[in-house]
Amino acid sequence: MTAAALPARDGLAPGGLTGTGKLLVFMLRRDRVRFFGWTLGLTLLMAYFSSAMGTLAETEEDLESFAGFARTPAGAMFGGPGFGFDALTVERFLVGEYGLYLLTGAGLMGLLTVVRHTRAEERAGRTELIRANVVGRHAQLTAALLLTTLMAAVTTVLITAVMVGGGYDGAGSLLFGAGVGACALAFAGTAAATAQMSAQPRAAAGTAGAVLGAAFALRALGDMAHVQQSGPSWLSWLSPIGWSQQTAPYTLDRWWPLLLSLAFAAATAALGYATSIRRDLGAGLIPPRHGAPRAAPWLNSPLALAFRLHGPGLVGWSAAVLLGAVAYGSFTQPLLDGLEDAPGQVVTVLGGADNLLNGYLGTMGLMWAFVAGTHAVLAVQSLRSEETEGRTEPVLATAVSRRALLGGHLTVVGLSSLWLLLLAGLGDGIGAAASTGDAGLLGETVLGHVAHAPAVWLVLALAALLYGAAPGAVPLVWAVLAYGLFAGFFGPLLDLPEVAQSVSPFAHVGEYPAETLSVASLAVLTALAAVCTAAAPAAFRRRDVVTKA
């Protein structure tokens, strides 16, 4: 008996796109809050920058005082190459110094959206149910990319409208908005490729995030070299963030660098499509490492389980932080050489210290504190994934209490945050000592970085408390980090009131060695973190375990 092979219908054929439209509608409905949170959030941030600068830079003298820092290597590190700063206007300063943070936010928007609707759905088991219907193999990835494209387009339009409404040139405003949208597409394509590598959503998002971090670092190093007019300024051209900045809105108004962003987005997305058909549903191209047939004797406690879950990710974080810190520290002496004639506004930005060397090292400590805080919040969000994917309930079915389980995770994440700050301090200290020839900088730098641990622990404790009480509200902690970043870096520059700056936990530490450490503040932050940490397991015990997202 022979059986004739039936031709595959287009909708079920590998690579088919049948059902893409319906999946896009479902994704839009599911992200009805996130969609506007991302697009309006980025737009409102630009609106605030524009409004603040319009108020604080009413005269050319005021504007020039802000621009002094932007023309230095430190300004290039935290802003950009400074196109048009020789004949500065408010709009040139806005996109040249503050545009970087919108570009970075757009990159996060793109990569997180794609991972959320592809690998995370696959891990949760919903993709298998969807693919059991008349849905093409590439429909889900295509719908996720279309959703991100729509978010990028809306962000472009809104930012353009805000800047045109502020009285800025329409062509430059549209170019800057398009640069933000193009950055989102570049990292959406990156996530489409990384989502095929591992079966874990965290690994997919982490790998794409590492690409974003590398793009930020390459751009920073290249822009610093550009400002100094020596060194590898070409590094900026290796970064998708750098491509958007190289359009130079309101100055050169060149659109062609965005073609690099679109080509990169198309190439990485094509890589995602091509590799998706080379793996099984639910699997990754990189197979998981086989475990030992018997567990090691030390894997007999919730603390050991937490270390086993967070350990692999910590290795990547550690390597990235150490390498990045050494790179930034090595620019200490060139930066100081460029700041010899800096105006007083630069001193205010760099920790408010008369000693610019200490101010720079203190500012770097604050920056790495936000990195450690990001690691802490992501770790707490991974607990949510463990719970919704059904792995927490079997553990709690044993003789493991909720307090012990959550406490083990918080202990590991708290210590790993301290470890990252220590590595950052060592990296910055070693780089600064080698750059300046002053070995005494190492100890001061390490102390200044590690001193931010209580503030990071408070952020971790707030995230844990929300996880225990209302796990769906954990993303609200990102607002604490975002506001702390804004108040720490832009508060002095924009003359933010002291009361508003004090809302951030990071404002009470002191940017040592630029400022004296406040032992009382460190004690209060540690006590608040301990109270919230103790309350988190109590809140966890009062709710049901959620086994679906």
Coordinates of C-alpha atoms in Angstrom, one line a residue:
M1 CA 0.0 0.0 0.0
T2 CA 1.4 3.4 -1.0
A3 CA 0.4 6.8 0.3
A4 CA 0.6 9.9 -1.8
A5 CA 2.2 12.8 -0.2
L6 CA -0.2 15.7 0.1
P7 CA 1.1 19.1 -0.7
A8 CA 1.4 21.3 2.3
R9 CA -1.0 24.2 2.5
D10 CA 0.5 27.6 2.4
G11 CA -0.7 28.4 5.9
L12 CA 0.9 25.3 7.4
A13 CA 4.1 25.3 5.3
P14 CA 7.4 26.0 7.1
G15 CA 8.0 29.7 6.8
G16 CA 4.3 30.5 6.3
L17 CA 2.9 33.8 7.6
T18 CA -0.7 32.7 7.9
G19 CA -2.3 34.2 11.1
T20 CA 0.2 37.0 11.4
G21 CA -2.6 39.6 11.5
K22 CA -4.6 38.0 14.2
L23 CA -1.5 37.4 16.3
L24 CA -0.6 41.1 15.9
V25 CA -4.1 42.0 17.2
F26 CA -3.7 39.6 20.2
M27 CA -0.3 41.1 21.0
L28 CA -1.6 44.7 20.8
R29 CA -4.4 43.8 23.2
R30 CA -2.0 42.1 25.6
D31 CA 0.4 45.0 25.5
R32 CA -2.2 47.7 25.6
V33 CA -0.6 49.1 28.7
R34 CA 3.0 48.4 27.8
F35 CA 2.6 49.9 24.4
F36 CA 1.6 53.3 25.7
G37 CA 3.9 53.0 28.7
W38 CA 6.9 52.7 26.4
T39 CA 6.0 55.2 23.7
L40 CA 4.5 57.9 25.9
G41 CA 7.3 57.3 28.5
L42 CA 10.0 58.1 26.0
T43 CA 8.1 61.0 24.6
L44 CA 7.4 62.6 28.0
L45 CA 11.1 62.2 28.9
M46 CA 12.0 64.2 25.8
A47 CA 9.3 66.7 26.6
Y48 CA 10.7 67.2 30.0
F49 CA 14.2 67.7 28.8
S50 CA 13.0 70.3 26.2
S51 CA 10.9 72.1 28.8
A52 CA 13.7 72.2 31.4
M53 CA 16.3 73.4 28.9
G54 CA 14.0 76.1 27.7
T55 CA 13.7 77.4 31.2
L56 CA 17.3 77.0 32.4
A57 CA 19.0 78.2 29.2
E58 CA 17.2 81.4 28.5
T59 CA 20.3 83.2 27.3
E60 CA 23.4 82.2 25.3
E61 CA 25.5 82.5 28.4
D62 CA 23.3 80.0 30.2
L63 CA 23.5 77.6 27.3
E64 CA 27.2 77.9 27.1
S65 CA 27.6 77.0 30.8
F66 CA 25.8 73.7 30.1
A67 CA 27.8 73.0 27.0
G68 CA 31.1 73.2 28.7
F69 CA 30.7 69.7 30.1
A70 CA 29.3 68.3 26.9
R71 CA 32.5 69.3 25.0
T72 CA 34.7 67.2 27.3
P73 CA 35.4 63.4 27.1
A74 CA 33.1 62.8 30.1
G75 CA 30.3 64.7 28.3
A76 CA 30.9 62.5 25.2
M77 CA 30.8 59.4 27.3
F78 CA 27.4 60.2 28.8
G79 CA 26.1 62.1 25.8
G80 CA 27.6 61.9 22.3
P81 CA 30.0 63.3 19.9
G82 CA 28.6 66.8 20.2
F83 CA 27.9 67.7 16.6
G84 CA 27.3 71.4 16.2
F85 CA 28.4 72.3 19.7
D86 CA 30.8 75.0 18.2
A87 CA 27.7 77.0 17.4
L88 CA 25.4 75.7 20.0
T89 CA 21.6 75.9 20.1
V90 CA 19.1 74.4 22.5
E91 CA 17.9 71.8 20.1
R92 CA 21.5 70.7 19.2
F93 CA 22.3 70.4 22.9
L94 CA 19.1 68.4 23.6
V95 CA 19.7 65.7 20.9
G96 CA 23.5 65.8 21.3
E97 CA 23.6 65.3 25.1
Y98 CA 20.2 63.9 26.2
G99 CA 19.2 62.0 23.0
L100 CA 21.5 59.1 24.0
Y101 CA 19.1 58.1 26.8
L102 CA 16.1 58.0 24.5
L103 CA 18.1 55.9 22.1
T104 CA 19.1 53.4 24.9
G105 CA 15.5 53.3 26.1
A106 CA 14.2 52.6 22.6
G107 CA 16.7 49.8 22.2
L108 CA 15.4 48.2 25.4
M109 CA 11.9 48.6 24.2
G110 CA 12.7 46.8 21.0
L111 CA 14.5 43.8 22.5
L112 CA 12.2 43.3 25.4
T113 CA 9.1 43.4 23.3
V114 CA 10.4 40.8 20.8
V115 CA 11.6 38.4 23.6
R116 CA 8.3 38.8 25.4
H117 CA 6.2 37.7 22.4
T118 CA 8.5 35.0 21.1
R119 CA 10.8 33.1 23.4
A120 CA 8.8 33.9 26.6
E121 CA 5.5 32.7 24.9
E122 CA 7.3 29.6 23.7
R123 CA 8.7 28.8 27.2
A124 CA 5.2 29.3 28.7
G125 CA 3.7 26.7 26.4
R126 CA 1.3 29.1 24.6
T127 CA 3.2 29.0 21.3
E128 CA 2.6 25.2 21.0
L129 CA -1.2 25.8 21.4
I130 CA -1.1 28.6 18.8
R131 CA 0.9 26.6 16.3
A132 CA -1.6 23.7 16.6
N133 CA -4.0 26.0 14.7
V134 CA -3.7 27.2 11.1
V135 CA -0.7 29.5 11.9
G136 CA 2.4 29.8 9.8
R137 CA 5.8 28.9 11.4
H138 CA 7.1 32.5 11.2
A139 CA 3.8 34.2 12.0
Q140 CA 4.6 34.8 15.7
L141 CA 8.1 36.3 15.1
T142 CA 6.7 38.4 12.3
A143 CA 3.9 39.7 14.4
A144 CA 6.3 40.6 17.2
L145 CA 8.5 42.5 14.8
L146 CA 5.5 44.3 13.4
L147 CA 4.4 45.2 16.9
T148 CA 7.9 46.6 17.6
T149 CA 7.8 48.5 14.3
L150 CA 4.5 50.0 15.2
M151 CA 5.8 51.1 18.6
A152 CA 8.9 52.6 16.9
A153 CA 6.7 54.5 14.4
V154 CA 4.5 55.9 17.1
T155 CA 7.5 56.9 19.2
T156 CA 9.0 58.6 16.1
V157 CA 5.8 60.6 15.4
L158 CA 5.3 61.6 19.0
I159 CA 8.8 62.8 19.6
T160 CA 8.7 64.7 16.3
A161 CA 5.5 66.3 17.3
V162 CA 6.8 67.3 20.8
M163 CA 10.0 68.9 19.3
V164 CA 8.2 70.7 16.5
G165 CA 5.7 71.9 19.1
G166 CA 8.7 73.3 21.0
G167 CA 9.6 75.5 18.1
Y168 CA 12.4 73.4 16.7
D169 CA 13.1 72.8 13.0
G170 CA 10.8 70.2 11.5
A171 CA 13.4 68.3 9.4
G172 CA 15.8 67.9 12.3
S173 CA 13.0 66.9 14.7
L174 CA 11.8 64.2 12.3
L175 CA 15.4 63.0 11.8
F176 CA 15.9 62.7 15.5
G177 CA 12.6 60.9 16.0
A178 CA 13.5 58.5 13.2
G179 CA 16.8 57.8 14.8
V180 CA 15.1 56.8 18.0
G181 CA 12.7 54.5 16.1
A182 CA 15.6 53.0 14.0
C183 CA 17.5 52.1 17.2
A184 CA 14.4 50.3 18.5
L185 CA 14.3 48.3 15.2
A186 CA 18.0 47.4 15.3
F187 CA 17.7 45.8 18.8
A188 CA 14.4 44.2 17.9
G189 CA 16.2 42.4 15.1
T190 CA 19.0 41.5 17.6
A191 CA 16.4 39.9 19.9
A192 CA 14.8 38.0 17.0
A193 CA 18.2 36.3 16.5
T194 CA 19.1 35.8 20.2
A195 CA 15.7 34.3 20.9
Q196 CA 16.6 31.3 18.8
M197 CA 19.8 30.5 20.7
S198 CA 18.6 29.4 24.1
A199 CA 15.4 27.9 25.5
Q200 CA 15.4 30.4 28.3
P201 CA 13.8 33.9 27.8
R202 CA 16.3 35.3 30.3
A203 CA 19.2 34.1 28.2
A204 CA 17.6 35.6 25.0
A205 CA 17.0 39.0 26.7
G206 CA 20.3 38.9 28.4
T207 CA 22.3 38.2 25.2
A208 CA 20.4 41.0 23.4
G209 CA 21.0 43.3 26.4
A210 CA 24.7 42.4 26.2
V211 CA 24.7 43.6 22.6
L212 CA 23.0 46.8 23.7
G213 CA 25.6 47.3 26.4
A214 CA 28.4 46.7 24.0
A215 CA 26.9 49.2 21.6
F216 CA 26.8 51.8 24.4
A217 CA 30.4 51.1 25.4
L218 CA 31.7 51.2 21.8
R219 CA 29.9 54.4 21.2
A220 CA 31.2 55.9 24.4
L221 CA 34.8 55.0 23.6
G222 CA 34.6 56.2 20.1
D223 CA 32.9 59.5 21.0
M224 CA 35.5 60.2 23.7
A225 CA 38.2 59.7 21.2
H226 CA 36.3 62.0 18.8
V227 CA 36.2 64.8 21.3
Q228 CA 39.9 64.4 22.2
Q229 CA 40.7 64.3 18.4
S230 CA 42.9 61.3 19.0
G231 CA 42.2 57.6 19.4
P232 CA 39.8 55.1 17.8
S233 CA 36.9 57.4 17.0
W234 CA 35.8 54.8 14.4
L235 CA 34.4 52.7 17.2
S236 CA 31.3 54.8 17.2
W237 CA 30.5 53.4 13.7
L238 CA 30.3 49.9 15.1
S239 CA 27.4 50.7 17.3
P240 CA 23.7 50.9 16.3
I241 CA 23.3 53.7 18.9
G242 CA 26.2 55.5 17.3
W243 CA 24.5 55.3 13.8
S244 CA 21.5 57.2 15.1
Q245 CA 23.8 59.8 16.7
Q246 CA 25.8 60.2 13.5
T247 CA 22.8 61.6 11.7
A248 CA 23.6 64.8 13.6
P249 CA 20.1 66.4 13.7
Y250 CA 19.9 70.2 13.4
T251 CA 23.5 70.2 12.3
L252 CA 24.4 67.9 9.4
D253 CA 20.9 66.4 9.0
R254 CA 22.1 63.3 7.2
W255 CA 19.7 60.4 6.8
W256 CA 22.0 57.8 5.4
P257 CA 23.4 56.4 8.7
L258 CA 19.9 55.2 9.4
L259 CA 20.3 52.9 6.5
L260 CA 22.9 51.1 8.5
S261 CA 20.4 50.6 11.3
L262 CA 17.7 49.3 9.0
A263 CA 20.2 47.0 7.3
F264 CA 21.4 45.7 10.7
A265 CA 17.7 45.2 11.8
A266 CA 17.0 43.3 8.5
A267 CA 20.1 41.1 8.7
T268 CA 19.6 40.1 12.3
A269 CA 15.9 39.5 11.8
A270 CA 16.7 37.4 8.8
L271 CA 19.2 35.4 10.9
G272 CA 16.4 34.9 13.4
Y273 CA 14.1 33.5 10.7
A274 CA 16.7 31.3 9.2
T275 CA 17.8 29.8 12.5
S276 CA 14.2 29.3 13.8
I277 CA 13.6 26.5 11.3
R278 CA 16.8 24.7 12.5
R279 CA 15.5 24.0 16.0
D280 CA 12.6 22.2 17.6
L281 CA 9.7 24.1 19.2
G282 CA 10.7 24.9 22.8
A283 CA 14.4 24.2 22.2
G284 CA 17.3 26.4 21.4
L285 CA 20.2 26.2 18.9
I286 CA 22.6 25.9 21.8
P287 CA 21.6 22.7 23.6
P288 CA 21.4 22.7 27.4
R289 CA 24.3 21.2 29.2
H290 CA 23.5 17.7 30.6
G291 CA 23.5 17.7 34.4
A292 CA 25.1 15.1 36.6
P293 CA 23.1 12.0 37.3
R294 CA 23.2 12.8 41.0
A295 CA 23.1 16.2 42.7
A296 CA 26.2 17.5 44.5
P297 CA 26.0 17.3 48.3
W298 CA 26.0 21.0 48.6
L299 CA 22.8 21.4 46.5
N300 CA 20.6 20.5 49.5
S301 CA 19.2 23.9 50.5
P302 CA 17.1 26.7 49.0
L303 CA 20.2 28.9 49.2
A304 CA 22.1 26.5 47.0
L305 CA 19.2 26.3 44.6
A306 CA 19.2 30.1 44.3
F307 CA 22.9 30.1 43.7
R308 CA 22.5 27.5 41.0
L309 CA 19.8 29.5 39.2
H310 CA 21.5 32.9 39.4
G311 CA 25.2 31.7 39.1
P312 CA 25.4 31.4 35.3
G313 CA 24.0 34.8 34.7
L314 CA 26.3 36.3 37.3
V315 CA 29.3 35.1 35.4
G316 CA 28.3 37.1 32.3
W317 CA 27.4 40.2 34.4
S318 CA 30.8 40.0 36.2
A319 CA 32.8 39.8 33.0
A320 CA 30.9 42.7 31.4
V321 CA 31.2 44.9 34.5
L322 CA 34.9 44.2 35.0
L323 CA 35.8 44.9 31.3
G324 CA 33.6 48.0 31.1
A325 CA 35.0 49.4 34.3
V326 CA 38.6 48.9 33.3
A327 CA 37.8 50.6 30.0
Y328 CA 36.2 53.6 31.6
G329 CA 38.9 53.8 34.3
S330 CA 41.6 53.9 31.6
F331 CA 40.2 57.1 30.2
T332 CA 40.7 59.0 33.5
Q333 CA 43.9 60.9 32.6
P334 CA 42.8 61.8 29.1
L335 CA 39.5 63.0 30.6
L336 CA 41.3 65.2 33.1
D337 CA 43.5 66.7 30.4
G338 CA 40.4 67.7 28.5
L339 CA 38.8 69.3 31.6
E340 CA 41.7 71.6 32.6
D341 CA 39.7 74.7 31.6
A342 CA 36.3 73.3 32.4
P343 CA 33.6 75.8 33.6
G344 CA 32.0 75.6 37.0
Q345 CA 29.0 73.7 35.6
V346 CA 31.2 70.7 34.8
V347 CA 32.4 70.6 38.4
T348 CA 28.7 70.5 39.5
V349 CA 27.9 67.6 37.3
L350 CA 31.0 65.6 38.3
G351 CA 29.9 65.2 41.9
G352 CA 30.1 68.8 42.9
A353 CA 33.8 68.5 43.8
D354 CA 36.6 70.8 43.4
N355 CA 38.8 67.8 42.5
L356 CA 37.7 66.7 39.1
L357 CA 39.5 63.4 39.4
N358 CA 37.5 62.5 42.5
G359 CA 34.4 63.8 40.9
Y360 CA 34.8 61.6 37.9
L361 CA 35.5 58.5 40.0
G362 CA 32.5 59.3 42.2
T363 CA 30.2 59.7 39.1
M364 CA 31.4 56.3 37.8
G365 CA 30.5 54.7 41.2
L366 CA 27.0 56.1 40.8
M367 CA 26.7 54.8 37.2
W368 CA 27.8 51.2 38.3
A369 CA 25.3 51.4 41.2
F370 CA 22.5 51.7 38.6
V371 CA 24.0 48.7 36.7
A372 CA 23.9 46.7 39.9
G373 CA 20.4 47.8 40.6
T374 CA 19.3 46.7 37.1
H375 CA 20.8 43.3 37.8
A376 CA 18.9 43.1 41.1
V377 CA 15.5 44.0 39.6
L378 CA 16.0 41.5 36.7
A379 CA 16.8 38.8 39.2
V380 CA 13.6 39.4 41.1
Q381 CA 11.7 39.3 37.9
S382 CA 13.2 35.9 37.2
L383 CA 11.5 34.7 40.4
R384 CA 8.2 35.7 38.8
S385 CA 9.1 33.6 35.7
E386 CA 10.1 30.6 37.9
E387 CA 6.7 30.8 39.5
T388 CA 4.5 31.3 36.4
E389 CA 6.3 28.5 34.6
G390 CA 5.5 26.0 37.3
R391 CA 8.9 25.4 38.9
T392 CA 8.2 27.2 42.2
E393 CA 5.2 25.1 43.3
P394 CA 7.0 21.7 43.2
V395 CA 9.8 23.2 45.4
L396 CA 7.3 24.5 47.9
A397 CA 5.6 21.1 47.9
T398 CA 8.7 19.8 49.7
A399 CA 9.8 20.7 53.2
V400 CA 10.9 24.1 51.9
S401 CA 9.1 27.1 53.4
R402 CA 8.3 30.3 51.4
R403 CA 10.5 32.3 53.7
A404 CA 13.5 30.0 53.1
L405 CA 12.9 29.9 49.3
L406 CA 12.6 33.7 48.9
G407 CA 15.3 34.4 51.5
G408 CA 17.7 32.2 49.6
H409 CA 17.2 34.1 46.4
L410 CA 17.4 37.5 48.1
T411 CA 20.6 36.5 49.9
V412 CA 22.3 35.4 46.6
V413 CA 21.1 38.5 44.7
G414 CA 22.1 40.8 47.5
L415 CA 25.6 39.3 47.7
S416 CA 26.0 39.3 43.9
S417 CA 25.0 43.0 43.7
L418 CA 27.8 43.7 46.3
W419 CA 30.1 41.6 44.2
L420 CA 29.3 43.5 41.0
L421 CA 30.0 46.8 42.8
L422 CA 33.3 45.4 44.0
L423 CA 34.3 44.4 40.5
A424 CA 33.3 47.7 39.2
G425 CA 35.4 49.5 41.8
L426 CA 38.4 47.3 41.1
G427 CA 38.1 47.8 37.3
D428 CA 37.7 51.6 37.6
G429 CA 40.4 51.8 40.2
I430 CA 42.9 49.7 38.3
G431 CA 42.2 51.6 35.1
A432 CA 42.4 55.0 36.8
A433 CA 45.6 54.0 38.7
A434 CA 47.3 52.8 35.5
S435 CA 46.1 55.9 33.6
T436 CA 47.3 58.5 36.2
G437 CA 50.1 56.6 37.8
D438 CA 48.6 57.0 41.2
A439 CA 48.2 53.6 42.9
G440 CA 46.4 55.1 45.8
L441 CA 43.3 55.6 43.7
L442 CA 42.5 51.9 43.9
G443 CA 41.4 51.8 47.5
E444 CA 39.3 55.0 47.4
T445 CA 37.6 53.9 44.2
V446 CA 36.7 50.5 45.5
L447 CA 35.3 52.0 48.7
G448 CA 33.3 54.6 46.8
H449 CA 31.7 52.0 44.5
V450 CA 30.9 49.5 47.3
A451 CA 29.3 52.2 49.4
H452 CA 26.4 52.2 47.0
A453 CA 25.4 48.7 48.1
P454 CA 22.8 49.8 50.7
A455 CA 20.9 51.8 48.0
V456 CA 21.0 48.9 45.7
W457 CA 19.8 46.6 48.5
L458 CA 16.9 48.9 49.1
V459 CA 15.9 48.7 45.4
L460 CA 16.2 44.9 45.6
A461 CA 14.1 44.8 48.8
L462 CA 11.4 47.0 47.3
A463 CA 11.2 44.7 44.3
A464 CA 11.1 41.6 46.6
L465 CA 8.3 43.2 48.6
L466 CA 6.2 43.9 45.5
Y467 CA 6.9 40.3 44.3
G468 CA 5.6 39.0 47.6
A469 CA 2.5 41.1 47.7
A470 CA 1.6 41.8 44.0
P471 CA 4.1 40.1 41.6
G472 CA 2.6 41.8 38.6
A473 CA 3.7 45.2 40.1
V474 CA 7.4 44.3 40.2
P475 CA 8.1 46.4 37.0
L476 CA 7.2 49.5 39.0
V477 CA 10.6 49.3 40.6
W478 CA 12.1 50.3 37.2
A479 CA 10.6 53.8 37.9
V480 CA 12.8 54.0 41.0
L481 CA 15.9 53.2 39.1
A482 CA 15.0 55.5 36.2
Y483 CA 14.3 58.4 38.5
G484 CA 17.5 57.8 40.4
L485 CA 19.4 57.8 37.2
F486 CA 17.7 61.0 36.1
A487 CA 18.2 62.8 39.4
G488 CA 21.8 61.6 39.8
F489 CA 23.1 62.6 36.4
F490 CA 20.7 65.4 35.3
G491 CA 19.6 66.8 38.6
P492 CA 22.6 69.1 39.1
L493 CA 22.7 70.1 35.5
L494 CA 19.0 71.0 35.4
D495 CA 19.1 72.5 38.9
L496 CA 16.6 70.0 40.2
P497 CA 15.4 71.0 43.7
E498 CA 17.2 69.2 46.6
V499 CA 13.9 67.8 47.8
A500 CA 13.2 66.2 44.4
Q501 CA 16.8 64.7 44.3
S502 CA 16.5 63.3 47.8
V503 CA 13.6 61.0 46.7
S504 CA 16.2 58.8 45.1
P505 CA 17.9 56.2 47.4
F506 CA 21.2 56.8 45.6
A507 CA 21.2 60.5 46.5
H508 CA 21.9 59.8 50.2
V509 CA 25.1 57.7 49.7
G510 CA 27.5 60.4 48.7
E511 CA 29.7 60.0 45.6
Y512 CA 32.9 59.1 47.4
P513 CA 35.7 60.2 46.9
A514 CA 34.1 63.4 45.6
E515 CA 31.9 63.6 48.6
T516 CA 32.1 62.4 52.2
L517 CA 30.3 59.2 52.9
S518 CA 27.3 59.6 55.2
V519 CA 27.5 56.7 57.7
A520 CA 24.1 57.6 59.1
S521 CA 22.5 57.6 55.6
L522 CA 24.1 54.2 54.8
A523 CA 22.8 52.8 58.1
V524 CA 19.3 54.1 57.4
L525 CA 19.3 52.7 53.9
T526 CA 20.4 49.3 55.2
A527 CA 17.7 49.4 57.9
L528 CA 15.0 50.2 55.4
A529 CA 16.3 47.4 53.1
A530 CA 16.2 45.0 56.0
V531 CA 12.6 45.9 56.9
C532 CA 11.4 45.5 53.4
T533 CA 13.3 42.3 53.0
A534 CA 11.7 40.9 56.2
A535 CA 8.3 41.9 55.0
A536 CA 8.6 40.3 51.6
P537 CA 8.3 36.6 52.8
A538 CA 5.4 37.6 55.0
A539 CA 3.6 39.0 52.0
F540 CA 4.5 36.0 49.9
R541 CA 2.9 33.7 52.4
R542 CA -0.4 35.6 52.2
R543 CA -1.0 35.0 48.5
D544 CA -1.4 32.0 46.2
V545 CA 1.3 30.7 44.0
V546 CA 0.6 31.7 40.4
T547 CA 1.2 29.0 37.8
K548 CA 0.3 30.9 34.7
A549 CA 1.3 34.4 33.4

